[in-house]
mmCIF file of C-alpha atoms in Angstrom:
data_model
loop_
_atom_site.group_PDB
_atom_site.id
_atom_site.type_symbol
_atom_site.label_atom_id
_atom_site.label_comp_id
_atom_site.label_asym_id
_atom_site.label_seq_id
_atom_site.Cartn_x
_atom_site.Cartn_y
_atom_site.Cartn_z
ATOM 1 C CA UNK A 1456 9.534 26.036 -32.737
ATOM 2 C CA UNK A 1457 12.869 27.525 -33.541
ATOM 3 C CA UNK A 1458 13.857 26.298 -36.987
ATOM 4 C CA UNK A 1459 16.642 26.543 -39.421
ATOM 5 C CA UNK A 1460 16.318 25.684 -43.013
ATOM 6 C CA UNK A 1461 19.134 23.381 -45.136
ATOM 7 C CA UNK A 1462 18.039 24.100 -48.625
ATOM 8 C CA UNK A 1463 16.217 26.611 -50.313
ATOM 9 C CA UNK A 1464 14.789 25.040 -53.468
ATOM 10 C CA UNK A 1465 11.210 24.335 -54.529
ATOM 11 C CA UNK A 1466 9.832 22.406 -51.298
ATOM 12 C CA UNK A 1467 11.527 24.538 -48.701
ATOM 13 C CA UNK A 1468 10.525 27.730 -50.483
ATOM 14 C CA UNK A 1469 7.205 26.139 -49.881
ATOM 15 C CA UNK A 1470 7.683 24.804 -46.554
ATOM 16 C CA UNK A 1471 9.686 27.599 -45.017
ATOM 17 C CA UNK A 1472 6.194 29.730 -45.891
ATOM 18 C CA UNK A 1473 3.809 27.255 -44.570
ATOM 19 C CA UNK A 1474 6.486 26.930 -41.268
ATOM 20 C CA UNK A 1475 6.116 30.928 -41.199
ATOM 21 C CA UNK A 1476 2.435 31.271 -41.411
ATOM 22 C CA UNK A 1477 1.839 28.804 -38.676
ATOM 23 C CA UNK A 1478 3.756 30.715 -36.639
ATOM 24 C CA UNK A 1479 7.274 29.057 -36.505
ATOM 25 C CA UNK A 1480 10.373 31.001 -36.090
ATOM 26 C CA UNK A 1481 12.677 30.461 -39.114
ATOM 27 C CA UNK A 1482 15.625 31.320 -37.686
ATOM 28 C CA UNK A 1483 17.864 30.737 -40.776
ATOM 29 C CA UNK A 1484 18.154 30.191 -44.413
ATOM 30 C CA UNK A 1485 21.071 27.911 -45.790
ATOM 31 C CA UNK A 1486 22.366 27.036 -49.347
ATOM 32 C CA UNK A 1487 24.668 26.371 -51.460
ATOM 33 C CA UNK A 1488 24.801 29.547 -53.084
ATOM 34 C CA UNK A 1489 24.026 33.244 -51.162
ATOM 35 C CA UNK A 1490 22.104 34.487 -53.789
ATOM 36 C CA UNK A 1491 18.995 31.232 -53.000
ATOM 37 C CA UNK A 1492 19.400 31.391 -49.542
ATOM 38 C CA UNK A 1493 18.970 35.200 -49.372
ATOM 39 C CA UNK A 1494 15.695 34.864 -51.621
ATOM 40 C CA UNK A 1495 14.248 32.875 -49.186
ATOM 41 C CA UNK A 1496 15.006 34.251 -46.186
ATOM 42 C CA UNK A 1497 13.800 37.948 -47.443
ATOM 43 C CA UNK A 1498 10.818 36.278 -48.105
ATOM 44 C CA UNK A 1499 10.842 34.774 -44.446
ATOM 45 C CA UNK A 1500 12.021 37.797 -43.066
ATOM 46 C CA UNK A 1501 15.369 36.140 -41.669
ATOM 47 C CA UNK A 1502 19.059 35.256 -42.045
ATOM 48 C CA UNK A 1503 20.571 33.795 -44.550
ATOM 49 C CA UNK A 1504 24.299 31.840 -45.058
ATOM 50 C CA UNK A 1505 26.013 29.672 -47.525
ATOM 51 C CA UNK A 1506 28.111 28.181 -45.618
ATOM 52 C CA UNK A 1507 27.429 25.455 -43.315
ATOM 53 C CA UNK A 1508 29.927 26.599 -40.511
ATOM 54 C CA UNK A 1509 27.715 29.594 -40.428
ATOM 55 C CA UNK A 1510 24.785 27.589 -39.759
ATOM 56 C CA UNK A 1511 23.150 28.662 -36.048
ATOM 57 C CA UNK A 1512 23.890 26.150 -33.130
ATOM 58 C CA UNK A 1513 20.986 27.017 -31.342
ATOM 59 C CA UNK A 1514 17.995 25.773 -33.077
ATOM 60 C CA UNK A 1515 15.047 23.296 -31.820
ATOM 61 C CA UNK A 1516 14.673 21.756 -35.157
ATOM 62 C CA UNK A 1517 16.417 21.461 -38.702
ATOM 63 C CA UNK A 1518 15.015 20.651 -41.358
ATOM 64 C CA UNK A 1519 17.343 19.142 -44.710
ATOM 65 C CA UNK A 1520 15.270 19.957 -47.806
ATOM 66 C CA UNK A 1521 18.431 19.473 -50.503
ATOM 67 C CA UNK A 1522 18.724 17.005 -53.292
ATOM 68 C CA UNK A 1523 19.689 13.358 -52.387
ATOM 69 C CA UNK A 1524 22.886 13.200 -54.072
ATOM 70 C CA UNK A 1525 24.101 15.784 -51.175
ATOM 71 C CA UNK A 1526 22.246 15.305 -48.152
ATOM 72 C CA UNK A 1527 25.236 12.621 -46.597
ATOM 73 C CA UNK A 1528 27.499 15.287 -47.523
ATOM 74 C CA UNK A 1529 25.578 18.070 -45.109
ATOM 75 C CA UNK A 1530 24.447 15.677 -42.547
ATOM 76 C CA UNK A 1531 27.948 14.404 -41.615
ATOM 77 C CA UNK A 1532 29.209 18.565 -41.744
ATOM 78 C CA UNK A 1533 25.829 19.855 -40.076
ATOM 79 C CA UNK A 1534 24.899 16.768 -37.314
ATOM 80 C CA UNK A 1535 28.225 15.689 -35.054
ATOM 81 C CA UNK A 1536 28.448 17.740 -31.992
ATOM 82 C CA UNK A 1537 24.988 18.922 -32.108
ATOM 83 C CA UNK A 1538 22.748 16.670 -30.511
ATOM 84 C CA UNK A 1539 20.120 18.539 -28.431
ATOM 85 C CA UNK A 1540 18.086 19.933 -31.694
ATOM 86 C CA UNK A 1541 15.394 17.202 -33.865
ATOM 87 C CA UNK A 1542 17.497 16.338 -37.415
ATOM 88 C CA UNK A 1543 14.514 15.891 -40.201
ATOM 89 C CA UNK A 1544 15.118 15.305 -43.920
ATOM 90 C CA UNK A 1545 12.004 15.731 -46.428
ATOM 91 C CA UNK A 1546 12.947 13.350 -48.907
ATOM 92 C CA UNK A 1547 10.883 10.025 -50.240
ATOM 93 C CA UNK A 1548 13.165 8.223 -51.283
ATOM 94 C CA UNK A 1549 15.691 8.706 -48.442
ATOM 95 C CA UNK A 1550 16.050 6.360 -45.137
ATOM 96 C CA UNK A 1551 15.614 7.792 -42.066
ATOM 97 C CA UNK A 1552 18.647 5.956 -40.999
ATOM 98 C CA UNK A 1553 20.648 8.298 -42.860
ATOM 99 C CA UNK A 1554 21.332 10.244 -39.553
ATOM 100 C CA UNK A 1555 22.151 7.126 -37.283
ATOM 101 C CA UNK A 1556 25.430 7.610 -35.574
ATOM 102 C CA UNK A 1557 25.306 11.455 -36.670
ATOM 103 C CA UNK A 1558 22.175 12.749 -34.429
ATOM 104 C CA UNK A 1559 20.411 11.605 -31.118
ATOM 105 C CA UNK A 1560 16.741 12.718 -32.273
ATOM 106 C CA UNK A 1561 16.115 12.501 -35.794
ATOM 107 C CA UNK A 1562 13.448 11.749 -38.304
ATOM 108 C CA UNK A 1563 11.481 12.439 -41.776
ATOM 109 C CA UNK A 1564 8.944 14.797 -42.714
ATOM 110 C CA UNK A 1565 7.783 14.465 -46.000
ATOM 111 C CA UNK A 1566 5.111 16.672 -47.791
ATOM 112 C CA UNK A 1567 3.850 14.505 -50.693
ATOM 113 C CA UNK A 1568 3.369 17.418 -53.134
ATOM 114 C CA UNK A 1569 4.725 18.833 -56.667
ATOM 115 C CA UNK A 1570 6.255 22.603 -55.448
ATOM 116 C CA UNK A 1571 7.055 24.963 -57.808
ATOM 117 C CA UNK A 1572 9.183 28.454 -56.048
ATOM 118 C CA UNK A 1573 6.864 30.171 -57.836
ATOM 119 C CA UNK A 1574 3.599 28.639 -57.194
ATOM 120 C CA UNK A 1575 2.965 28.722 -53.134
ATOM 121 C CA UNK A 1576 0.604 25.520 -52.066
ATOM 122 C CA UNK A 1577 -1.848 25.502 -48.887
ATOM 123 C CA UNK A 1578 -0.553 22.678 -46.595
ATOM 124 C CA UNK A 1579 -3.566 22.704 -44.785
ATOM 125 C CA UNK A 1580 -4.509 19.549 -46.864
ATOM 126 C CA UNK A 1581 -1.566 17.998 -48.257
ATOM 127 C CA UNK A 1582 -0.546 14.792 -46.770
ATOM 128 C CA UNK A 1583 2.758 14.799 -44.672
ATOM 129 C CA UNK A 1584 4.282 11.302 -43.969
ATOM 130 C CA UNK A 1585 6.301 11.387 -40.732
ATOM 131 C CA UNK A 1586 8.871 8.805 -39.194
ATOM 132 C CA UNK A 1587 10.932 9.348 -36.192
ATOM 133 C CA UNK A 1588 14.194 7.844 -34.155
ATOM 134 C CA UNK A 1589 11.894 7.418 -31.203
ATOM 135 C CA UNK A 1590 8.688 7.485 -29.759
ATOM 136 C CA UNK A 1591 9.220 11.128 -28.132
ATOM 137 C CA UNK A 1592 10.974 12.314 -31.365
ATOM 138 C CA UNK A 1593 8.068 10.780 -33.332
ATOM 139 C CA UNK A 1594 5.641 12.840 -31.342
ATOM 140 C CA UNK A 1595 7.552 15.977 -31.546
ATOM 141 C CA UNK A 1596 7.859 15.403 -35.474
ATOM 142 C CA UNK A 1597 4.030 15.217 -35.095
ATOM 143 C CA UNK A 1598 3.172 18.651 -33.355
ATOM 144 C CA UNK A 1599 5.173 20.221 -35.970
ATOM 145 C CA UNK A 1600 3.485 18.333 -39.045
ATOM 146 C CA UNK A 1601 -0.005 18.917 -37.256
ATOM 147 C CA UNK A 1602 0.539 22.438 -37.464
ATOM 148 C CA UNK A 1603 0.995 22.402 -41.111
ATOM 149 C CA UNK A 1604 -1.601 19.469 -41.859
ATOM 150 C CA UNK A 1605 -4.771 18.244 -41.392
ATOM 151 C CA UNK A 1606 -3.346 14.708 -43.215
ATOM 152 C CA UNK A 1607 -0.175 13.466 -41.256
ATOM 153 C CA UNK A 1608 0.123 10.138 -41.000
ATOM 154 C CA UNK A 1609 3.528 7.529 -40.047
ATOM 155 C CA UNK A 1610 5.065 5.720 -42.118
ATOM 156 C CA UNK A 1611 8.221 3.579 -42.473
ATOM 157 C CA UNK A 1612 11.311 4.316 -44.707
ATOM 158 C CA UNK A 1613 10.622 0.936 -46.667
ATOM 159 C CA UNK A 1614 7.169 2.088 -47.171
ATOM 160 C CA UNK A 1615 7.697 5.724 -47.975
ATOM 161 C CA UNK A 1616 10.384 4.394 -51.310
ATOM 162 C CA UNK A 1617 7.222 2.963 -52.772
ATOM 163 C CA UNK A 1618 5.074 5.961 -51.926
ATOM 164 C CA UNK A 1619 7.499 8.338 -53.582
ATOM 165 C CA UNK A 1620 7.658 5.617 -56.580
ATOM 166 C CA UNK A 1621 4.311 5.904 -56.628
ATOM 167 C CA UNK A 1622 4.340 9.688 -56.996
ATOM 168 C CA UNK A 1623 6.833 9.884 -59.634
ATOM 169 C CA UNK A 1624 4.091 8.206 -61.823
ATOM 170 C CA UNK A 1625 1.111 10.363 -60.687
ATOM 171 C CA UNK A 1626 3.161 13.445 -60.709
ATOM 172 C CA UNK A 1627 5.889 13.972 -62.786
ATOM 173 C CA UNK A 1628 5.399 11.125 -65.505
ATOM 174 C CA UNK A 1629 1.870 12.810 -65.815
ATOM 175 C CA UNK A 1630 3.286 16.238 -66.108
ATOM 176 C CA UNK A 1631 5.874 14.827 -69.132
ATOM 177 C CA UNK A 1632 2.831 13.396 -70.926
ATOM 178 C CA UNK A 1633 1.711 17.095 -70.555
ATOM 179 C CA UNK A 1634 4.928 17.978 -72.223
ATOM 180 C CA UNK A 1635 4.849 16.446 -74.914
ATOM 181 C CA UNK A 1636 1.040 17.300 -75.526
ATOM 182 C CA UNK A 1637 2.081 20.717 -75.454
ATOM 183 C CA UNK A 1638 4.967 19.867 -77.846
ATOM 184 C CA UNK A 1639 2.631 18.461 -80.612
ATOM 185 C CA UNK A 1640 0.450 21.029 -80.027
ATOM 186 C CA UNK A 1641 3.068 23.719 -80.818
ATOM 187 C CA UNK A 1642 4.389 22.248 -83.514
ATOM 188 C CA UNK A 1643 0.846 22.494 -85.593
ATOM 189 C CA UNK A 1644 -0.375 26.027 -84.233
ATOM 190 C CA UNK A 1645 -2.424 25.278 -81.056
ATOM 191 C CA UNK A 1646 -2.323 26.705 -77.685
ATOM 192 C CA UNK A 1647 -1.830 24.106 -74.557
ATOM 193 C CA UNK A 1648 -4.889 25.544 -73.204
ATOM 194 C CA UNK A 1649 -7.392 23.813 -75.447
ATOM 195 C CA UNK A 1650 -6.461 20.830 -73.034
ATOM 196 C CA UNK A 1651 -6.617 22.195 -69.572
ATOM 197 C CA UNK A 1652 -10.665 21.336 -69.122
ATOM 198 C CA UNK A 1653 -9.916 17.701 -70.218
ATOM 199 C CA UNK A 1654 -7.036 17.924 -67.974
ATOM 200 C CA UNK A 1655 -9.047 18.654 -65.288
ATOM 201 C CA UNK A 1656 -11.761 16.346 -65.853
ATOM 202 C CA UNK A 1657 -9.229 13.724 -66.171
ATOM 203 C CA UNK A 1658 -7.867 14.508 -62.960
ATOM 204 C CA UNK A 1659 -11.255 15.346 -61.203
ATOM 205 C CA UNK A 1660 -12.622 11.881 -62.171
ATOM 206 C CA UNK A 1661 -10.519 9.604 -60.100
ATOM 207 C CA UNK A 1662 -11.795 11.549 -56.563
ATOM 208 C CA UNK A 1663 -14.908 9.834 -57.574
ATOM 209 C CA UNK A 1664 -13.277 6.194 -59.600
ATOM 210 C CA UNK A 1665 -10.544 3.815 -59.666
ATOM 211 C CA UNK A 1666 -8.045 5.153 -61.987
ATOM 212 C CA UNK A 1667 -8.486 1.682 -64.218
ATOM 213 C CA UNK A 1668 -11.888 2.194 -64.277
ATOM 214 C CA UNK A 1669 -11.506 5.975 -65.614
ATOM 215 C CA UNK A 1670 -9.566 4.942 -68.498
ATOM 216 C CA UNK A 1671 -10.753 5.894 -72.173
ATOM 217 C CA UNK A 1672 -9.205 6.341 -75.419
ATOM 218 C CA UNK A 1673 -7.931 4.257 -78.462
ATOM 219 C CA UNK A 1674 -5.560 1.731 -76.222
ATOM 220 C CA UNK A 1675 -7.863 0.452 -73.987
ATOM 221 C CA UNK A 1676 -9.446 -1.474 -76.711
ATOM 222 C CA UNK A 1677 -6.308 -1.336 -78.696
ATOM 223 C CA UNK A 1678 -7.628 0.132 -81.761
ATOM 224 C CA UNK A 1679 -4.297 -0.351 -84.519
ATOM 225 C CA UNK A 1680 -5.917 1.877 -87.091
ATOM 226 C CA UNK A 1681 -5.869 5.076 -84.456
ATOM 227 C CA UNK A 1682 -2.807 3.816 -83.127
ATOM 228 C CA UNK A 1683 -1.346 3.041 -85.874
ATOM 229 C CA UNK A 1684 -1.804 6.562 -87.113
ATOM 230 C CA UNK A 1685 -0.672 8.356 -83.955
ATOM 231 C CA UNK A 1686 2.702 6.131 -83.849
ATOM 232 C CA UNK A 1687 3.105 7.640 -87.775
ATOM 233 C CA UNK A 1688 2.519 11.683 -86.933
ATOM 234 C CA UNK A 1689 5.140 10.608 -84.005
ATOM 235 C CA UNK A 1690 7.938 9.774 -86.838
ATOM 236 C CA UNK A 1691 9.677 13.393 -85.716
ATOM 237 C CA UNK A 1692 10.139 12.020 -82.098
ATOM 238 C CA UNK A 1693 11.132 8.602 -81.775
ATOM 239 C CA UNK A 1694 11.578 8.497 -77.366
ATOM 240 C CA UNK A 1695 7.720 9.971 -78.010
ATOM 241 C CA UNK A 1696 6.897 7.531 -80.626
ATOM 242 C CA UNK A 1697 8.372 4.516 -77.980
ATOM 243 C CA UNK A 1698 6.617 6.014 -74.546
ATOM 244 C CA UNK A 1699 3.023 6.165 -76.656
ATOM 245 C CA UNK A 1700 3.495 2.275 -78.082
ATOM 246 C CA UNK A 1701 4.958 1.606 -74.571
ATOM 247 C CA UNK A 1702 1.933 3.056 -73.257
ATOM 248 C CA UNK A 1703 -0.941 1.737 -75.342
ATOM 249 C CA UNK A 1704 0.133 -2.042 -74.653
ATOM 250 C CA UNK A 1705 0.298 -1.311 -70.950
ATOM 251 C CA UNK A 1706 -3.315 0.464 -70.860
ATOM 252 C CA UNK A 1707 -4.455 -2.260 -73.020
ATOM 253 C CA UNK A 1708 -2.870 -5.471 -70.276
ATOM 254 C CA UNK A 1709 -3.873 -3.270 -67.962
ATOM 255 C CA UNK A 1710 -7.420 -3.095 -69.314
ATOM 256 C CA UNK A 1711 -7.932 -6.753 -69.706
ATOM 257 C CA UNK A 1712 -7.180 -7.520 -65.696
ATOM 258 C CA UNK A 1713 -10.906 -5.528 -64.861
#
């Protein structure tokens, strides 16, 4: 497919690569600034514009990877007038709807995965949620996800907010709690590293259980001596200090419902 590329953050970095390799033509790179948009399209070998009157006409498919607080903005600029090519944002927490009365064929394709610029993921097995205007769109949006994925799978707007809720828990409230391990860590001479193997087992154990069931440590039995002392060494950081006593009492009701 012939494809241009609205953004040129962390996911279409990602994307535009994974487009490229299975054999996609990226025709262009836009963003809001040249200096992004040029990044990425060196690295796919194409053009690049910041500005969205610039953007080529004659594309098969687009694909919006920008943050939410924009994306009406370059719909309604991009979409009227141009209604042969397939519209797709990537975004979970977005409708698809977004594009009705802007675009004949439109949809969503949304790789569930943390992307870093830096860091370049296999798609092969990530899971790609797909929803389109119609049933021919949908099957379009389909090819282009199966050549990307192994795991593609519909699924409605409604559904797709609680996915992406869902996410932001598994994802990037896990990664603070990393943050802040790191932080104490810092603070008394230790290297993060001493907790990447219980990282991993921690995240290698619920392939195999129920999260609930995998749970250890001091809350789950609510233990107020350890507790108790962890909330004290937390005096420095009182949004810490709140998010571990938050924590703990949720672990422990949590606990209690096995």
């Amino acid at each position: 497919m012939n494809i241009v590329q609205i953004g040129a953050g962390n996911l279409a970095t990602n994307l535009g690569m994974a487009m490229a390799k299975a054999g996609h033509n990226i025709m262009q790179v836009y963003s809001r600034t040249i200096e992004s948009a040029q990044r990425l399209a060196d690295m796919l070998h194409t053009d690049a514009t910041n500005d969205l009157d610039n953007v080529k006409d004659n594309a098969d498919v687009y694909i919006i990877s920008v943050k939410d607080s924009v994306m009406s903005g370059i719909i309604e600029k991009l979409c009227p007038g141009n209604s042969r090519p397939l519209f797709l944002h990537t975004a979970g927490s977005m409708p698809m709807d977004m594009f009705c009365g802007m675009a004949e064929r439109y949809g969503v394709l949304y790789p569930m995965q943390t992307f870093s610029k830096d860091r370049i993921v296999d798609f092969g097995y990530i899971p790609i949620f797909i929803e389109g205007s119609d049933s021919a769109t949908t099957n379009t949006i389909l090819q282009l996800a199966n050549s990307l994925s192994s795991n593609v799978r519909e699924l409605s707007s409604e559904a797709r907010k609680h996915l992406h809720l869902a996410a932001v828990f598994a994802c990037n409230f896990a990664n603070h709690c990393y943050a802040l391990s790191a932080e104490i860590l810092e603070r008394n001479g230790l290297p993060f590293d001493v907790m990447l193997p219980l990282i991993d087992e921690t995240a290698g154990k619920v392939h195999k259980m129920h999260p609930a069931k995998a749970q250890t440590g001091p809350a789950i039995r609510y233990d107020e001596n350890v507790i108790g002392g962890h909330l004290n060494l937390l005096d420095y950081n009182p949004a810490a200090k709140d998010i571990y006593e938050k924590m703990s009492i949720s672990i422990h009701n949590k606990s209690k419902e096995q």
